[in-house]
Coordinates of C-alpha atoms (C1' of nucleotides) in Angstrom, one line a residue:
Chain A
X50 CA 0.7 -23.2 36.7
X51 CA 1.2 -20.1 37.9
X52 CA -0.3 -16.8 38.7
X53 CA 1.8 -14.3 36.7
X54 CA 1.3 -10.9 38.1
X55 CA -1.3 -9.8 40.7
X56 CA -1.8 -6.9 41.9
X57 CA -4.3 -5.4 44.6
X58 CA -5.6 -2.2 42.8
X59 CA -6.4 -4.1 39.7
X60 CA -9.4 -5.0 38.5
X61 CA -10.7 -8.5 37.8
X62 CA -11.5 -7.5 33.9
X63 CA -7.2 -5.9 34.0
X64 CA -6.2 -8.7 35.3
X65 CA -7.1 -10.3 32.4
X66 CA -6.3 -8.5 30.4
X67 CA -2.3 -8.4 31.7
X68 CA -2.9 -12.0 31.5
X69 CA -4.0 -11.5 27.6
X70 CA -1.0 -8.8 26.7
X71 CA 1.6 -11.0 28.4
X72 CA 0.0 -14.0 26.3
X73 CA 0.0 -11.9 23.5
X74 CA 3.4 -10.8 23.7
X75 CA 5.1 -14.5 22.8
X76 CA 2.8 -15.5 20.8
X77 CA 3.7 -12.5 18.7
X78 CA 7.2 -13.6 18.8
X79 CA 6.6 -17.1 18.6
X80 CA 4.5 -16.3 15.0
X81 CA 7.1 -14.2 13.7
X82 CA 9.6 -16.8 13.7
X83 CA 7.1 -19.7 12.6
X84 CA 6.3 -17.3 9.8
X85 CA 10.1 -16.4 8.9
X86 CA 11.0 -20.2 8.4
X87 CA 8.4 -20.9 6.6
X88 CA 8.5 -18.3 4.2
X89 CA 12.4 -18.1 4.0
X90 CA 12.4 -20.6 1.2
X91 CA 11.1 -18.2 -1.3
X92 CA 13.8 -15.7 -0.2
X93 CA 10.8 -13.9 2.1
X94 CA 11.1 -12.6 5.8
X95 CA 7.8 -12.1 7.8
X96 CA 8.0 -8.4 7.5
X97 CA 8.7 -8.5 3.9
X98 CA 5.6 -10.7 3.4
X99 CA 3.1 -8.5 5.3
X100 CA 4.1 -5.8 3.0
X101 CA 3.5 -7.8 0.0
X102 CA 0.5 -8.6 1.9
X103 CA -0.5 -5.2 2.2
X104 CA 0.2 -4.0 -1.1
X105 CA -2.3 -7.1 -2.5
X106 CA -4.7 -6.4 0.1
X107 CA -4.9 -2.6 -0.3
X108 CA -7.8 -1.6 -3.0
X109 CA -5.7 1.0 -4.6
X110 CA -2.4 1.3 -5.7
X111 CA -0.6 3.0 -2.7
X112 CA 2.8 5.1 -2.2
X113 CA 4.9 3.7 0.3
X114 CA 3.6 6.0 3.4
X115 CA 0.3 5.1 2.8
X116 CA 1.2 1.6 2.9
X117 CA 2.8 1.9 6.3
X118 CA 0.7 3.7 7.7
X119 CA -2.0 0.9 7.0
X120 CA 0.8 -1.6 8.4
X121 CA 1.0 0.7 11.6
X122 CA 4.6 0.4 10.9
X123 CA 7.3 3.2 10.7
X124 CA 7.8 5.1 7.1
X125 CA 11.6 4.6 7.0
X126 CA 11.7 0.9 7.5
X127 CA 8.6 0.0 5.0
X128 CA 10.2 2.4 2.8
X129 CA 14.0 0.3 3.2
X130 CA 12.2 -2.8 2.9
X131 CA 9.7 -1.8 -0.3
X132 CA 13.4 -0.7 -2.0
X133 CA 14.7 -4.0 -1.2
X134 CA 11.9 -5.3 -3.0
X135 CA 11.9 -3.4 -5.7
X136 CA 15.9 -4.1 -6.2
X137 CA 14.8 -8.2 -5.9
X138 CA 12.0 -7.8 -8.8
X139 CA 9.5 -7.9 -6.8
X140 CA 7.5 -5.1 -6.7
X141 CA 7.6 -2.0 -9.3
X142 CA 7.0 1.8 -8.7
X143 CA 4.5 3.4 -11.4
X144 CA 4.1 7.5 -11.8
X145 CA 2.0 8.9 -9.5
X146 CA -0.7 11.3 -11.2
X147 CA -1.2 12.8 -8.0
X148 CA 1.9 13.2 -6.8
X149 CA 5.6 13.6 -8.9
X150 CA 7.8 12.0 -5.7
X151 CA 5.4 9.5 -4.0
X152 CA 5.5 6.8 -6.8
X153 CA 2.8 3.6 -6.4
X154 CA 3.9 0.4 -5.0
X155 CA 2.8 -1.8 -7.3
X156 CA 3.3 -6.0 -7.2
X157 CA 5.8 -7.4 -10.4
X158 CA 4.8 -11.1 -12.0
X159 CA 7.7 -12.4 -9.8
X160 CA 6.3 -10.8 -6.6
X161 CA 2.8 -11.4 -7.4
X162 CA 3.9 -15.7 -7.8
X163 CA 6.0 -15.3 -4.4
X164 CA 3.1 -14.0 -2.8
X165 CA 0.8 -17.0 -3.9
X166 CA 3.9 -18.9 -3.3
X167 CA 3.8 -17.8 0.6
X168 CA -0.1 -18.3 0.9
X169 CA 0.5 -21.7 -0.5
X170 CA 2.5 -22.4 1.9
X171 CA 0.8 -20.7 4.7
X172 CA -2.6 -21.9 4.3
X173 CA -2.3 -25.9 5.2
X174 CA 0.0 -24.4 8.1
X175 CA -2.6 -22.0 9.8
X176 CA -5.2 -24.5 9.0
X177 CA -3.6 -27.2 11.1
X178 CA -2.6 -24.6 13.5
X179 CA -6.8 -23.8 13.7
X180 CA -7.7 -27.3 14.0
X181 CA -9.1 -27.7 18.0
X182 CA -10.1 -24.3 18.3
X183 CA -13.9 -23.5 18.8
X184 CA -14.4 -21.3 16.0
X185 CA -16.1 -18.5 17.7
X186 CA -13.0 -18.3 20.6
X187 CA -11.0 -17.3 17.4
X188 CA -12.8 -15.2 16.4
X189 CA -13.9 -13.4 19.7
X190 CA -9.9 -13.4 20.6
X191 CA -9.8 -11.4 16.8
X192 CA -12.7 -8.9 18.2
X193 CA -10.9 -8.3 21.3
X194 CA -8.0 -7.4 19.2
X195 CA -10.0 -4.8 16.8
X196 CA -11.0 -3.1 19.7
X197 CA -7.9 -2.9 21.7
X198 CA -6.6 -1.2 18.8
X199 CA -8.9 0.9 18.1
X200 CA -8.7 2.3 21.9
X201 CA -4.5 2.2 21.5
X202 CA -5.3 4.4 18.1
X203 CA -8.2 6.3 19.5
X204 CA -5.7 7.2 22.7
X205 CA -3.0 8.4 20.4
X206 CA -5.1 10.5 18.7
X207 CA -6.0 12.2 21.6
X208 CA -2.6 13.7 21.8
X209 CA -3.0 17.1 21.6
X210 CA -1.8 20.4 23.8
X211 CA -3.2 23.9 23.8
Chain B
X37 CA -14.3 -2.6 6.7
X38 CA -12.0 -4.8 4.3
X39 CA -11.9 -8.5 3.9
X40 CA -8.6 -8.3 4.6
X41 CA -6.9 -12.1 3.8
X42 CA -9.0 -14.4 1.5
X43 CA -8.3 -17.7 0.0
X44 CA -9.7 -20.6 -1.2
X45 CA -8.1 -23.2 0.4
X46 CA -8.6 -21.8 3.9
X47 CA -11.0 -23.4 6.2
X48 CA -12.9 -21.0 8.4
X49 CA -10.8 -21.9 11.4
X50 CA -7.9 -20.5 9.5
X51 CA -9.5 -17.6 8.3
X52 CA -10.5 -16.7 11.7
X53 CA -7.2 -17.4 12.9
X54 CA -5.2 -15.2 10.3
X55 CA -7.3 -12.2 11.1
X56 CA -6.4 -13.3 14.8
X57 CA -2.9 -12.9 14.2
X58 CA -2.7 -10.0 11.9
X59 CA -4.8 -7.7 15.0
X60 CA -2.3 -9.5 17.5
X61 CA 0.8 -7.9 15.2
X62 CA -0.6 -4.5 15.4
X63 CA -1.8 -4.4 19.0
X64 CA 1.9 -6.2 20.2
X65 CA 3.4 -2.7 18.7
X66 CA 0.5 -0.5 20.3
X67 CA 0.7 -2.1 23.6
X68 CA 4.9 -1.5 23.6
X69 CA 4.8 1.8 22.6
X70 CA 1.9 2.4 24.9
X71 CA 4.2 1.0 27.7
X72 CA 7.1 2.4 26.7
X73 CA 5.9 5.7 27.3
X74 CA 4.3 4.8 30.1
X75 CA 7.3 3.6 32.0
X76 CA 9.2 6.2 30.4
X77 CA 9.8 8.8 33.2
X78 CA 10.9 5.8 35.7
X79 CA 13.6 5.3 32.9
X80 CA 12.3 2.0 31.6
X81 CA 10.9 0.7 28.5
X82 CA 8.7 -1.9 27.6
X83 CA 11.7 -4.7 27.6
X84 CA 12.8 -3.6 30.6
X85 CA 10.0 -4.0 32.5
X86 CA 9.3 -7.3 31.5
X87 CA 12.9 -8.5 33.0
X88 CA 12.2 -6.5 36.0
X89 CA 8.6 -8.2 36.0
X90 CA 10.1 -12.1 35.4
X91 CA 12.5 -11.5 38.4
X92 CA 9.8 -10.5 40.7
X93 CA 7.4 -13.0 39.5
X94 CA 9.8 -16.2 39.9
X95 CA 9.3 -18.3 42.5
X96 CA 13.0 -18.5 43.3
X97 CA 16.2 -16.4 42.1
X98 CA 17.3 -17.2 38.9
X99 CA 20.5 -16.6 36.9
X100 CA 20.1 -14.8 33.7
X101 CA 19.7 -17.6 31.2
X102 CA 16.6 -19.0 32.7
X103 CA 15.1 -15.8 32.6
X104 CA 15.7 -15.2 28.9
X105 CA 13.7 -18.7 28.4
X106 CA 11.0 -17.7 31.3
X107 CA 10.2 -14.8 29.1
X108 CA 11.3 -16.5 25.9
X109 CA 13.6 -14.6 24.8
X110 CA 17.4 -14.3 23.5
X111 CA 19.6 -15.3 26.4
X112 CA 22.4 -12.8 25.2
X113 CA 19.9 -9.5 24.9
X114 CA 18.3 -10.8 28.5
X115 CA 22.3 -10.4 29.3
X116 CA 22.8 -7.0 27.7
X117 CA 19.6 -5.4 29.3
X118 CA 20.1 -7.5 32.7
X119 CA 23.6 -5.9 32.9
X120 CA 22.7 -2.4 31.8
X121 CA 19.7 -2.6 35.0
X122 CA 22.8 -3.8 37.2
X123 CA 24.9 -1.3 36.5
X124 CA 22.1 1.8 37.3
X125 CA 21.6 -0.1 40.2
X126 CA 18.2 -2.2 39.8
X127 CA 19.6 -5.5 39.8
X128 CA 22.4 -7.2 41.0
X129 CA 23.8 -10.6 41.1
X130 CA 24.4 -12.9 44.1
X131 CA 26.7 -15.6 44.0
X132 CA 24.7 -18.8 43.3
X133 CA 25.4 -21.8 45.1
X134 CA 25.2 -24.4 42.2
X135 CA 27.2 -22.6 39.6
X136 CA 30.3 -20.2 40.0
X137 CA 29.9 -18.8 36.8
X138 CA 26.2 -18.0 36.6
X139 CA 25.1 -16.0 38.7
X140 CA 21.5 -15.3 40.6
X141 CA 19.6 -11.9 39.6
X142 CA 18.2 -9.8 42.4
X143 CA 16.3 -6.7 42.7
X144 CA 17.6 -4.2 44.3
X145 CA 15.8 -1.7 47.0
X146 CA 15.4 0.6 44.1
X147 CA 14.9 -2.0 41.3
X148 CA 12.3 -3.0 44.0
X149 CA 10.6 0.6 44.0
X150 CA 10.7 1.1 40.6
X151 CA 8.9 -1.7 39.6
X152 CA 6.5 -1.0 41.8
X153 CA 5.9 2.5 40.8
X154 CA 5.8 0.7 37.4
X155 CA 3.2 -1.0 38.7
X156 CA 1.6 2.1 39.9
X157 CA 1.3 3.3 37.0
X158 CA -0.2 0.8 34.9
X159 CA -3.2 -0.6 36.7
X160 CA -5.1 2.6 36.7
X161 CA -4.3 2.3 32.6
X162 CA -4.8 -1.3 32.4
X163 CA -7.8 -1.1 34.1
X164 CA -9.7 1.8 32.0
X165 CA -8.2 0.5 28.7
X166 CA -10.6 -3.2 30.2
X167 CA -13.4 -1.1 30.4
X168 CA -16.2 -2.3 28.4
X169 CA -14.9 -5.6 27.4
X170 CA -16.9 -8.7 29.0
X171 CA -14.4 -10.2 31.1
X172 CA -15.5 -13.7 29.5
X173 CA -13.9 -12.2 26.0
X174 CA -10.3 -11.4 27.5
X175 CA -10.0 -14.9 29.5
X176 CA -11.0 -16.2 26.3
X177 CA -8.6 -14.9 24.2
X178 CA -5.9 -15.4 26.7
X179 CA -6.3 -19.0 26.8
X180 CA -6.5 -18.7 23.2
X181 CA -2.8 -17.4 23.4
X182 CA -1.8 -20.0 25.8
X183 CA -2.9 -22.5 23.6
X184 CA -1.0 -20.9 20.5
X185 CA 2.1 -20.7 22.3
X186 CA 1.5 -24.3 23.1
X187 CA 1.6 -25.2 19.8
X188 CA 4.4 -23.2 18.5
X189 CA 6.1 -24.5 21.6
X190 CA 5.0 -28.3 20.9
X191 CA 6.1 -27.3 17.4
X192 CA 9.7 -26.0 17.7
X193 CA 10.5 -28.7 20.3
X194 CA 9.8 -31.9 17.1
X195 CA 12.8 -30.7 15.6
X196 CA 15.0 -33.5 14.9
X197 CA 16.7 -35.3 12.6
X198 CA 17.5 -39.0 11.8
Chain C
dA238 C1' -1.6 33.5 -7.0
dC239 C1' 0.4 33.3 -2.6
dG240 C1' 1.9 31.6 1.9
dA241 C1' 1.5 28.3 5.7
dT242 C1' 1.3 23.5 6.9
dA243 C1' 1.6 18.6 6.0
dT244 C1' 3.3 14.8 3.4
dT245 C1' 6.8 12.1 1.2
dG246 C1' 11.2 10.0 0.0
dA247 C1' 16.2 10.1 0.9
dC248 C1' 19.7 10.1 4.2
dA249 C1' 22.0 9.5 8.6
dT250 C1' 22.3 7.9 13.3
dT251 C1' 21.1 5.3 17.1
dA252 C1' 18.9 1.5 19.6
dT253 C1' 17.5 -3.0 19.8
dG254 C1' 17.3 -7.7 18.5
dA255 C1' 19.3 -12.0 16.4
dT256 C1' 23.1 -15.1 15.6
dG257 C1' 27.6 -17.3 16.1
dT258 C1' 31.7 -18.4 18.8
dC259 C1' 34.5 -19.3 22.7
dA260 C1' 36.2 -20.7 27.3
dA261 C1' 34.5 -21.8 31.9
dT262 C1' 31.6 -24.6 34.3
dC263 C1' 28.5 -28.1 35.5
dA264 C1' 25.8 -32.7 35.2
dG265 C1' 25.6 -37.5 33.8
dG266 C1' 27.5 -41.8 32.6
dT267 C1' 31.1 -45.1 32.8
Chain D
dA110 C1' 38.4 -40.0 38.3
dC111 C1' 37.5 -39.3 33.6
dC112 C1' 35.1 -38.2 29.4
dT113 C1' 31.1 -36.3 26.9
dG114 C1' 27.7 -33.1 26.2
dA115 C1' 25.0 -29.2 27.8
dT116 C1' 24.7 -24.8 30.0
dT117 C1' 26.3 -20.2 30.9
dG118 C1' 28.3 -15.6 30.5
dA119 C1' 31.3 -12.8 27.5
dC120 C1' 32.3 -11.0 23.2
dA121 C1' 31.7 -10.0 18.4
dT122 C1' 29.0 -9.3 14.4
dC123 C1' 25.2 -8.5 11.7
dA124 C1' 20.2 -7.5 10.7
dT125 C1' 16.4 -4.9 11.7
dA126 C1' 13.7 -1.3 13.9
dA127 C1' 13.3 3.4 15.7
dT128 C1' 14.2 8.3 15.5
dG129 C1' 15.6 12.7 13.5
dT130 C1' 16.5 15.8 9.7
dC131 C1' 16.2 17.7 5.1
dA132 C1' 14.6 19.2 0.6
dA133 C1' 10.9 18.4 -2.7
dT134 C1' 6.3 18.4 -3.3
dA135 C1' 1.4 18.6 -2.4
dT136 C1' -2.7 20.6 0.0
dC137 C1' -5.5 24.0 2.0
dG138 C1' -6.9 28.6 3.1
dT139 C1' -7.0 33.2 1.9

DNA sequence: ACGATATTGACATTATGATGTCAATCAGGT
DNA sequence: ACCTGATTGACATCATAATGTCAATATCGT
C-alpha cells in the first residue's frame, strides 16, 4: 500500500525492522483496547489484569517492586494500581519475613476467580484471533520480541559513567 | 526461563500468540523510552516524532484529524501535540481548499530539519540494534503485525446494532 | 557493631492519554 | 434550496502514566 519510511543510510535488515516497530506500535494499542473491553465486565482494565497476571505467574510471593520490575513497569503506578486492588478485595498483603515495609502481594478468593474469570474469557478470544496464522510465524514474531528486549535491557544496563 | 501463561483450553496458536503479545507490551515501552531519549536533545519525544513522521510520509497534506486516524490515534491528543509543534515553529497550517475550518498541516523549514536530524539519528541505532537478526524473522513478524492490526481493525469496524 | 548504599512504600506533581460535548462546516439526498 | 448526518477543531474533564522526593528499612562491607 505504501512504503512507510525509507531512508538511504538504512539498512535492509533496519528497514525492517522500522517497518516491525511501527507495526508494533498499533498493534500494541489496538490490543490494549481489545483487552480493556473485554475484561471490563469483571470490573478489570488491561493494566490491572497483567498485574493479576503477574502476581499468578510469579513463583514466589512478591512485594510490589519486585512485581514491577518484572512487568517492566514504573514502581509508583503498579504500586497505585496493587492498592486499588487491594481496596476492591482482590488481592491481600501478607508480612514480609524478610522485610517489615515491603509486604507480599498475594491474590484473594475474589481475585483469584476474576482472574480465571478474565482467562475464560480471553482464551476463546486469542484462540480465534490465532486461527490463520502459521504457527511457527507466531512464534518467530515472539523470538524476535525476546531478543529485542533483551538488547533494549542489555543497552540500559550499559548506562554507566566514570 | 518461565512458562509464563498456561491454560488448558488454549490451542497452541493461542499460546504462541499470548506470549507474542505479552513481549510486544514490553518491547512497545522499551522501544518509546529508547526513542524518547533519543530524540530528546532535538526536543522531541517518541509521540512527537511519529506526527512529524505521518506528515512527511503522506502522500498529500492533510488536516489534523486524518492524521490522528493515519497513525490511529485520538484526534484531540493529535490536536494538542500538532498545536504545541505549531506553535515552536515545526508545523503550521495552510488554509485547505475543501474545508474552512480544517485546516492542512505542514512542515516547516525547521520542522523539516528536525525531522531529518531525527532521522539522523536513528538509522545508525536502528540499524545496529537489526544486527544479528535474519532479515526473514523481522519481515515476518511485521506482516504478523499487519495482519493483527487487520483483525483488530476488521474487528472494531462489526460494531453494530439492530 | 557501624556506616555507606540501595530498596521500598508513601506522597506530591507533572505529563500524557482518553472521553465527552459543542458549534462550525461540509457532503449527500431530496 | 433545504434537511440530515458526519466531520472537524476547540474546549473541558477525567484517568492513567511518568517523575521526583522523602523517611523507613534492608543489605553489604569493614
Amino acid at each position: 500500500m505504501n512504503e512507510p519510511t525509507k531512508s538511504p543510510n538504512r539498512t535492509p535488515a533496519g528497514e525492517a525492522l522500522t517497518d516491525l516497530i511501527l507495526g508494533l506500535f498499533r498493534v500494541n494499542n489496538l490490543t490494549l483496547t481489545w483487552g480493556d473491553r473485554l475484561v471490563a465486565p469483571l470490573g478489570l482494565t488491561s493494566a490491572r489484569w497483567q498485574i493479576l497476571g503477574a502476581i499468578v505467574t510469579a513463583e514466589r510471593l512478591q512485594p510490589v517492586a519486585w512485581l514491577a520490575r518484572d512487568l517492566g513497569a514504573n514502581r509508583q503506578n503498579v504500586q497505585r494500581i496493587v492498592n486499588d486492588l487491594a481496596t476492591e478485595g482482590l488481592v491481600r498483603f501478607e508480612p514480609n519475613p524478610h522485610h517489615r515495609r515491603a509486604h507480599l502481594v498475594v491474590l484473594t478468593d475474589k481475585g483469584q476467580q476474576t482472574y480465571d474469570a478474565a482467562i475464560g474469557l480471553y482464551d476463546p478470544r486469542v484462540n480465534s484471533l490465532a486461527e490463520g496464522f502459521p504457527i511457527e510465524d507466531l512464534e518467530t514474531a515472539g523470538r524476535v520480541m525476546k531478543a529485542l528486549r533483551k538488547k533494549f535491557e542489555g543497552e540500559e544496563g550499559a548506562e554507566e559513567q566514570s
